[in-house]
Amino acid sequence: MKKNTTIRIAFVAAMLALGFVATSCTKEKNDPIDNNTPTQPTTAELLVGTWTSNANSYYEYCEEGNKERYPVPAGYTTVTFRADGTMTINGTEESGEPFTDEDIYTLSGDTLFFEGDMTIICELNERLLVIENRMIDDSLNYEIMHLEMDKRE
């Protein structure tokens, strides 16, 4: 009987030691974040900067079933987003006259709000911003502004 008791005590001691070793090696939830791990920039951080339209941009109109697409020349539009929520749009009117517009923007997820419109961010990274603004009326006529923009350094 003494032999069984000794074996049980040794077994319990071994299990306790194993449990102590296993728990001492795990990282606790309250451990500080490893500062060597790079963090991904947020949408707001990526958006800040100056963006210029590239040759893949276009406007598309559909009225009474007739669809037309017009390419937007590279450099036609430049947009600067600032961290304080202000923005500047530089572009060219259909008449060829240049224009500058100052506005305020808000960002909610992948949606930009400015000039009273809702614009969807289709793609955004350190080099490319793709946005689309779609307007549809009650007659199902629509207008799409599709801008692919390169970030200027």
JSON list of C-alpha atoms in Angstrom, two decimals:
[
{"chain": "A", "resi": 1, "resn": "MET", "atom": "CA", "xyz": [0.00, 0.00, 0.00]},
{"chain": "A", "resi": 2, "resn": "LYS", "atom": "CA", "xyz": [2.86, 2.32, 0.75]},
{"chain": "A", "resi": 3, "resn": "LYS", "atom": "CA", "xyz": [4.19, 1.64, -2.77]},
{"chain": "A", "resi": 4, "resn": "ASN", "atom": "CA", "xyz": [0.86, 2.77, -4.36]},
{"chain": "A", "resi": 5, "resn": "THR", "atom": "CA", "xyz": [0.81, 5.92, -2.26]},
{"chain": "A", "resi": 6, "resn": "THR", "atom": "CA", "xyz": [4.38, 6.78, -3.30]},
{"chain": "A", "resi": 7, "resn": "ILE", "atom": "CA", "xyz": [3.51, 6.23, -6.98]},
{"chain": "A", "resi": 8, "resn": "ARG", "atom": "CA", "xyz": [0.40, 8.43, -6.65]},
{"chain": "A", "resi": 9, "resn": "ILE", "atom": "CA", "xyz": [2.34, 11.23, -4.94]},
{"chain": "A", "resi": 10, "resn": "ALA", "atom": "CA", "xyz": [5.07, 11.05, -7.62]},
{"chain": "A", "resi": 11, "resn": "PHE", "atom": "CA", "xyz": [2.43, 11.10, -10.37]},
{"chain": "A", "resi": 12, "resn": "VAL", "atom": "CA", "xyz": [0.62, 14.12, -8.86]},
{"chain": "A", "resi": 13, "resn": "ALA", "atom": "CA", "xyz": [3.94, 15.95, -8.39]},
{"chain": "A", "resi": 14, "resn": "ALA", "atom": "CA", "xyz": [4.92, 15.23, -11.99]},
{"chain": "A", "resi": 15, "resn": "MET", "atom": "CA", "xyz": [1.54, 16.53, -13.26]},
{"chain": "A", "resi": 16, "resn": "LEU", "atom": "CA", "xyz": [1.85, 19.69, -11.16]},
{"chain": "A", "resi": 17, "resn": "ALA", "atom": "CA", "xyz": [5.37, 20.30, -12.44]},
{"chain": "A", "resi": 18, "resn": "LEU", "atom": "CA", "xyz": [4.25, 19.72, -16.03]},
{"chain": "A", "resi": 19, "resn": "GLY", "atom": "CA", "xyz": [1.32, 22.12, -15.57]},
{"chain": "A", "resi": 20, "resn": "PHE", "atom": "CA", "xyz": [3.60, 24.76, -14.08]},
{"chain": "A", "resi": 21, "resn": "VAL", "atom": "CA", "xyz": [6.08, 24.48, -16.96]},
{"chain": "A", "resi": 22, "resn": "ALA", "atom": "CA", "xyz": [3.31, 24.61, -19.59]},
{"chain": "A", "resi": 23, "resn": "THR", "atom": "CA", "xyz": [1.60, 27.68, -18.13]},
{"chain": "A", "resi": 24, "resn": "SER", "atom": "CA", "xyz": [4.83, 29.56, -17.55]},
{"chain": "A", "resi": 25, "resn": "CYS", "atom": "CA", "xyz": [5.64, 29.33, -21.28]},
{"chain": "A", "resi": 26, "resn": "THR", "atom": "CA", "xyz": [2.33, 30.70, -22.58]},
{"chain": "A", "resi": 27, "resn": "LYS", "atom": "CA", "xyz": [1.96, 34.38, -23.38]},
{"chain": "A", "resi": 28, "resn": "GLU", "atom": "CA", "xyz": [-0.64, 36.09, -21.25]},
{"chain": "A", "resi": 29, "resn": "LYS", "atom": "CA", "xyz": [-3.36, 38.25, -22.78]},
{"chain": "A", "resi": 30, "resn": "ASN", "atom": "CA", "xyz": [-2.12, 41.23, -20.77]},
{"chain": "A", "resi": 31, "resn": "ASP", "atom": "CA", "xyz": [1.41, 41.08, -22.20]},
{"chain": "A", "resi": 32, "resn": "PRO", "atom": "CA", "xyz": [2.39, 44.30, -24.00]},
{"chain": "A", "resi": 33, "resn": "ILE", "atom": "CA", "xyz": [2.15, 44.37, -27.80]},
{"chain": "A", "resi": 34, "resn": "ASP", "atom": "CA", "xyz": [5.34, 43.44, -29.59]},
{"chain": "A", "resi": 35, "resn": "ASN", "atom": "CA", "xyz": [6.56, 46.80, -30.94]},
{"chain": "A", "resi": 36, "resn": "ASN", "atom": "CA", "xyz": [8.58, 45.05, -33.64]},
{"chain": "A", "resi": 37, "resn": "THR", "atom": "CA", "xyz": [5.41, 43.88, -35.41]},
{"chain": "A", "resi": 38, "resn": "PRO", "atom": "CA", "xyz": [4.44, 46.37, -38.13]},
{"chain": "A", "resi": 39, "resn": "THR", "atom": "CA", "xyz": [0.86, 47.63, -38.00]},
{"chain": "A", "resi": 40, "resn": "GLN", "atom": "CA", "xyz": [-1.27, 48.10, -41.09]},
{"chain": "A", "resi": 41, "resn": "PRO", "atom": "CA", "xyz": [-2.21, 51.72, -41.83]},
{"chain": "A", "resi": 42, "resn": "THR", "atom": "CA", "xyz": [-5.90, 52.57, -41.50]},
{"chain": "A", "resi": 43, "resn": "THR", "atom": "CA", "xyz": [-8.05, 53.68, -44.42]},
{"chain": "A", "resi": 44, "resn": "ALA", "atom": "CA", "xyz": [-7.92, 57.25, -43.11]},
{"chain": "A", "resi": 45, "resn": "GLU", "atom": "CA", "xyz": [-4.11, 57.17, -42.93]},
{"chain": "A", "resi": 46, "resn": "LEU", "atom": "CA", "xyz": [-3.80, 55.73, -46.44]},
{"chain": "A", "resi": 47, "resn": "LEU", "atom": "CA", "xyz": [-6.22, 58.31, -47.86]},
{"chain": "A", "resi": 48, "resn": "VAL", "atom": "CA", "xyz": [-4.26, 61.36, -46.68]},
{"chain": "A", "resi": 49, "resn": "GLY", "atom": "CA", "xyz": [-2.11, 62.80, -49.46]},
{"chain": "A", "resi": 50, "resn": "THR", "atom": "CA", "xyz": [-2.38, 64.07, -53.03]},
{"chain": "A", "resi": 51, "resn": "TRP", "atom": "CA", "xyz": [-3.86, 61.81, -55.69]},
{"chain": "A", "resi": 52, "resn": "THR", "atom": "CA", "xyz": [-3.87, 62.37, -59.47]},
{"chain": "A", "resi": 53, "resn": "SER", "atom": "CA", "xyz": [-6.19, 60.61, -61.93]},
{"chain": "A", "resi": 54, "resn": "ASN", "atom": "CA", "xyz": [-4.56, 58.12, -64.26]},
{"chain": "A", "resi": 55, "resn": "ALA", "atom": "CA", "xyz": [-5.52, 56.89, -67.74]},
{"chain": "A", "resi": 56, "resn": "ASN", "atom": "CA", "xyz": [-7.90, 54.20, -66.38]},
{"chain": "A", "resi": 57, "resn": "SER", "atom": "CA", "xyz": [-10.43, 56.79, -65.19]},
{"chain": "A", "resi": 58, "resn": "TYR", "atom": "CA", "xyz": [-13.77, 57.39, -66.94]},
{"chain": "A", "resi": 59, "resn": "TYR", "atom": "CA", "xyz": [-17.23, 58.90, -66.73]},
{"chain": "A", "resi": 60, "resn": "GLU", "atom": "CA", "xyz": [-20.14, 56.77, -67.88]},
{"chain": "A", "resi": 61, "resn": "TYR", "atom": "CA", "xyz": [-23.62, 58.07, -68.61]},
{"chain": "A", "resi": 62, "resn": "CYS", "atom": "CA", "xyz": [-26.78, 56.18, -69.44]},
{"chain": "A", "resi": 63, "resn": "GLU", "atom": "CA", "xyz": [-29.86, 58.12, -70.47]},
{"chain": "A", "resi": 64, "resn": "GLU", "atom": "CA", "xyz": [-32.97, 56.47, -71.90]},
{"chain": "A", "resi": 65, "resn": "GLY", "atom": "CA", "xyz": [-31.02, 53.27, -72.49]},
{"chain": "A", "resi": 66, "resn": "ASN", "atom": "CA", "xyz": [-28.17, 54.95, -74.40]},
{"chain": "A", "resi": 67, "resn": "LYS", "atom": "CA", "xyz": [-24.88, 54.32, -72.63]},
{"chain": "A", "resi": 68, "resn": "GLU", "atom": "CA", "xyz": [-21.77, 56.35, -73.31]},
{"chain": "A", "resi": 69, "resn": "ARG", "atom": "CA", "xyz": [-18.36, 56.15, -71.69]},
{"chain": "A", "resi": 70, "resn": "TYR", "atom": "CA", "xyz": [-15.83, 58.96, -71.77]},
{"chain": "A", "resi": 71, "resn": "PRO", "atom": "CA", "xyz": [-12.23, 58.44, -70.76]},
{"chain": "A", "resi": 72, "resn": "VAL", "atom": "CA", "xyz": [-10.76, 60.90, -68.30]},
{"chain": "A", "resi": 73, "resn": "PRO", "atom": "CA", "xyz": [-7.27, 61.99, -69.38]},
{"chain": "A", "resi": 74, "resn": "ALA", "atom": "CA", "xyz": [-4.43, 61.25, -67.00]},
{"chain": "A", "resi": 75, "resn": "GLY", "atom": "CA", "xyz": [-3.84, 64.21, -64.71]},
{"chain": "A", "resi": 76, "resn": "TYR", "atom": "CA", "xyz": [-7.34, 65.61, -65.34]},
{"chain": "A", "resi": 77, "resn": "THR", "atom": "CA", "xyz": [-8.20, 65.63, -61.63]},
{"chain": "A", "resi": 78, "resn": "THR", "atom": "CA", "xyz": [-6.02, 66.03, -58.55]},
{"chain": "A", "resi": 79, "resn": "VAL", "atom": "CA", "xyz": [-7.44, 65.55, -55.06]},
{"chain": "A", "resi": 80, "resn": "THR", "atom": "CA", "xyz": [-5.64, 66.31, -51.82]},
{"chain": "A", "resi": 81, "resn": "PHE", "atom": "CA", "xyz": [-7.06, 64.75, -48.64]},
{"chain": "A", "resi": 82, "resn": "ARG", "atom": "CA", "xyz": [-5.79, 66.16, -45.35]},
{"chain": "A", "resi": 83, "resn": "ALA", "atom": "CA", "xyz": [-5.87, 64.48, -41.94]},
{"chain": "A", "resi": 84, "resn": "ASP", "atom": "CA", "xyz": [-8.09, 67.27, -40.55]},
{"chain": "A", "resi": 85, "resn": "GLY", "atom": "CA", "xyz": [-10.97, 66.26, -42.88]},
{"chain": "A", "resi": 86, "resn": "THR", "atom": "CA", "xyz": [-10.47, 69.01, -45.45]},
{"chain": "A", "resi": 87, "resn": "MET", "atom": "CA", "xyz": [-9.79, 68.41, -49.11]},
{"chain": "A", "resi": 88, "resn": "THR", "atom": "CA", "xyz": [-8.92, 70.28, -52.29]},
{"chain": "A", "resi": 89, "resn": "ILE", "atom": "CA", "xyz": [-10.05, 69.19, -55.75]},
{"chain": "A", "resi": 90, "resn": "ASN", "atom": "CA", "xyz": [-8.23, 70.60, -58.78]},
{"chain": "A", "resi": 91, "resn": "GLY", "atom": "CA", "xyz": [-9.61, 69.71, -62.16]},
{"chain": "A", "resi": 92, "resn": "THR", "atom": "CA", "xyz": [-10.80, 70.85, -65.54]},
{"chain": "A", "resi": 93, "resn": "GLU", "atom": "CA", "xyz": [-14.36, 71.77, -66.48]},
{"chain": "A", "resi": 94, "resn": "GLU", "atom": "CA", "xyz": [-15.91, 70.38, -69.68]},
{"chain": "A", "resi": 95, "resn": "SER", "atom": "CA", "xyz": [-15.24, 73.81, -71.19]},
{"chain": "A", "resi": 96, "resn": "GLY", "atom": "CA", "xyz": [-11.52, 73.32, -70.55]},
{"chain": "A", "resi": 97, "resn": "GLU", "atom": "CA", "xyz": [-11.39, 75.87, -67.74]},
{"chain": "A", "resi": 98, "resn": "PRO", "atom": "CA", "xyz": [-9.45, 74.81, -64.64]},
{"chain": "A", "resi": 99, "resn": "PHE", "atom": "CA", "xyz": [-11.21, 74.82, -61.28]},
{"chain": "A", "resi": 100, "resn": "THR", "atom": "CA", "xyz": [-10.31, 74.44, -57.61]},
{"chain": "A", "resi": 101, "resn": "ASP", "atom": "CA", "xyz": [-12.82, 73.35, -55.00]},
{"chain": "A", "resi": 102, "resn": "GLU", "atom": "CA", "xyz": [-12.25, 73.28, -51.24]},
{"chain": "A", "resi": 103, "resn": "ASP", "atom": "CA", "xyz": [-14.46, 70.92, -49.26]},
{"chain": "A", "resi": 104, "resn": "ILE", "atom": "CA", "xyz": [-14.80, 68.83, -46.13]},
{"chain": "A", "resi": 105, "resn": "TYR", "atom": "CA", "xyz": [-14.93, 65.04, -46.30]},
{"chain": "A", "resi": 106, "resn": "THR", "atom": "CA", "xyz": [-15.94, 62.33, -43.88]},
{"chain": "A", "resi": 107, "resn": "LEU", "atom": "CA", "xyz": [-14.99, 58.70, -44.02]},
{"chain": "A", "resi": 108, "resn": "SER", "atom": "CA", "xyz": [-17.14, 55.79, -42.86]},
{"chain": "A", "resi": 109, "resn": "GLY", "atom": "CA", "xyz": [-15.66, 52.37, -43.60]},
{"chain": "A", "resi": 110, "resn": "ASP", "atom": "CA", "xyz": [-15.08, 52.29, -47.36]},
{"chain": "A", "resi": 111, "resn": "THR", "atom": "CA", "xyz": [-17.40, 55.22, -48.06]},
{"chain": "A", "resi": 112, "resn": "LEU", "atom": "CA", "xyz": [-16.37, 58.84, -48.55]},
{"chain": "A", "resi": 113, "resn": "PHE", "atom": "CA", "xyz": [-18.84, 61.68, -48.17]},
{"chain": "A", "resi": 114, "resn": "PHE", "atom": "CA", "xyz": [-18.08, 65.05, -49.79]},
{"chain": "A", "resi": 115, "resn": "GLU", "atom": "CA", "xyz": [-19.92, 67.64, -51.87]},
{"chain": "A", "resi": 116, "resn": "GLY", "atom": "CA", "xyz": [-23.16, 66.03, -50.70]},
{"chain": "A", "resi": 117, "resn": "ASP", "atom": "CA", "xyz": [-22.32, 62.80, -52.51]},
{"chain": "A", "resi": 118, "resn": "MET", "atom": "CA", "xyz": [-21.49, 59.32, -51.36]},
{"chain": "A", "resi": 119, "resn": "THR", "atom": "CA", "xyz": [-18.41, 57.86, -53.02]},
{"chain": "A", "resi": 120, "resn": "ILE", "atom": "CA", "xyz": [-17.28, 54.24, -52.61]},
{"chain": "A", "resi": 121, "resn": "ILE", "atom": "CA", "xyz": [-13.60, 53.41, -52.16]},
{"chain": "A", "resi": 122, "resn": "CYS", "atom": "CA", "xyz": [-13.13, 50.35, -54.37]},
{"chain": "A", "resi": 123, "resn": "GLU", "atom": "CA", "xyz": [-9.40, 50.00, -53.74]},
{"chain": "A", "resi": 124, "resn": "LEU", "atom": "CA", "xyz": [-6.88, 51.82, -51.60]},
{"chain": "A", "resi": 125, "resn": "ASN", "atom": "CA", "xyz": [-3.23, 51.16, -50.88]},
{"chain": "A", "resi": 126, "resn": "GLU", "atom": "CA", "xyz": [-0.03, 53.19, -50.60]},
{"chain": "A", "resi": 127, "resn": "ARG", "atom": "CA", "xyz": [0.06, 53.88, -54.36]},
{"chain": "A", "resi": 128, "resn": "LEU", "atom": "CA", "xyz": [-3.48, 53.56, -55.78]},
{"chain": "A", "resi": 129, "resn": "LEU", "atom": "CA", "xyz": [-6.92, 54.96, -54.93]},
{"chain": "A", "resi": 130, "resn": "VAL", "atom": "CA", "xyz": [-9.96, 53.79, -56.92]},
{"chain": "A", "resi": 131, "resn": "ILE", "atom": "CA", "xyz": [-13.24, 55.53, -56.16]},
{"chain": "A", "resi": 132, "resn": "GLU", "atom": "CA", "xyz": [-16.69, 55.37, -57.75]},
{"chain": "A", "resi": 133, "resn": "ASN", "atom": "CA", "xyz": [-19.62, 57.70, -57.44]},
{"chain": "A", "resi": 134, "resn": "ARG", "atom": "CA", "xyz": [-22.90, 56.36, -58.84]},
{"chain": "A", "resi": 135, "resn": "MET", "atom": "CA", "xyz": [-25.98, 58.51, -59.28]},
{"chain": "A", "resi": 136, "resn": "ILE", "atom": "CA", "xyz": [-29.26, 56.94, -60.43]},
{"chain": "A", "resi": 137, "resn": "ASP", "atom": "CA", "xyz": [-32.50, 58.83, -60.99]},
{"chain": "A", "resi": 138, "resn": "ASP", "atom": "CA", "xyz": [-36.12, 57.60, -60.87]},
{"chain": "A", "resi": 139, "resn": "SER", "atom": "CA", "xyz": [-36.06, 56.80, -64.61]},
{"chain": "A", "resi": 140, "resn": "LEU", "atom": "CA", "xyz": [-33.04, 54.50, -64.06]},
{"chain": "A", "resi": 141, "resn": "ASN", "atom": "CA", "xyz": [-30.75, 56.88, -65.90]},
{"chain": "A", "resi": 142, "resn": "TYR", "atom": "CA", "xyz": [-27.36, 56.86, -64.27]},
{"chain": "A", "resi": 143, "resn": "GLU", "atom": "CA", "xyz": [-23.98, 58.51, -64.15]},
{"chain": "A", "resi": 144, "resn": "ILE", "atom": "CA", "xyz": [-20.81, 56.82, -62.90]},
{"chain": "A", "resi": 145, "resn": "MET", "atom": "CA", "xyz": [-17.61, 58.62, -62.04]},
{"chain": "A", "resi": 146, "resn": "HIS", "atom": "CA", "xyz": [-14.80, 56.04, -61.87]},
{"chain": "A", "resi": 147, "resn": "LEU", "atom": "CA", "xyz": [-11.48, 57.56, -60.86]},
{"chain": "A", "resi": 148, "resn": "GLU", "atom": "CA", "xyz": [-8.27, 55.60, -60.56]},
{"chain": "A", "resi": 149, "resn": "MET", "atom": "CA", "xyz": [-5.72, 57.83, -58.92]},
{"chain": "A", "resi": 150, "resn": "ASP", "atom": "CA", "xyz": [-1.99, 57.50, -58.30]},
{"chain": "A", "resi": 151, "resn": "LYS", "atom": "CA", "xyz": [-0.48, 58.94, -55.14]},
{"chain": "A", "resi": 152, "resn": "ARG", "atom": "CA", "xyz": [2.03, 61.73, -55.75]},
{"chain": "A", "resi": 153, "resn": "GLU", "atom": "CA", "xyz": [5.17, 61.75, -53.71]}
]
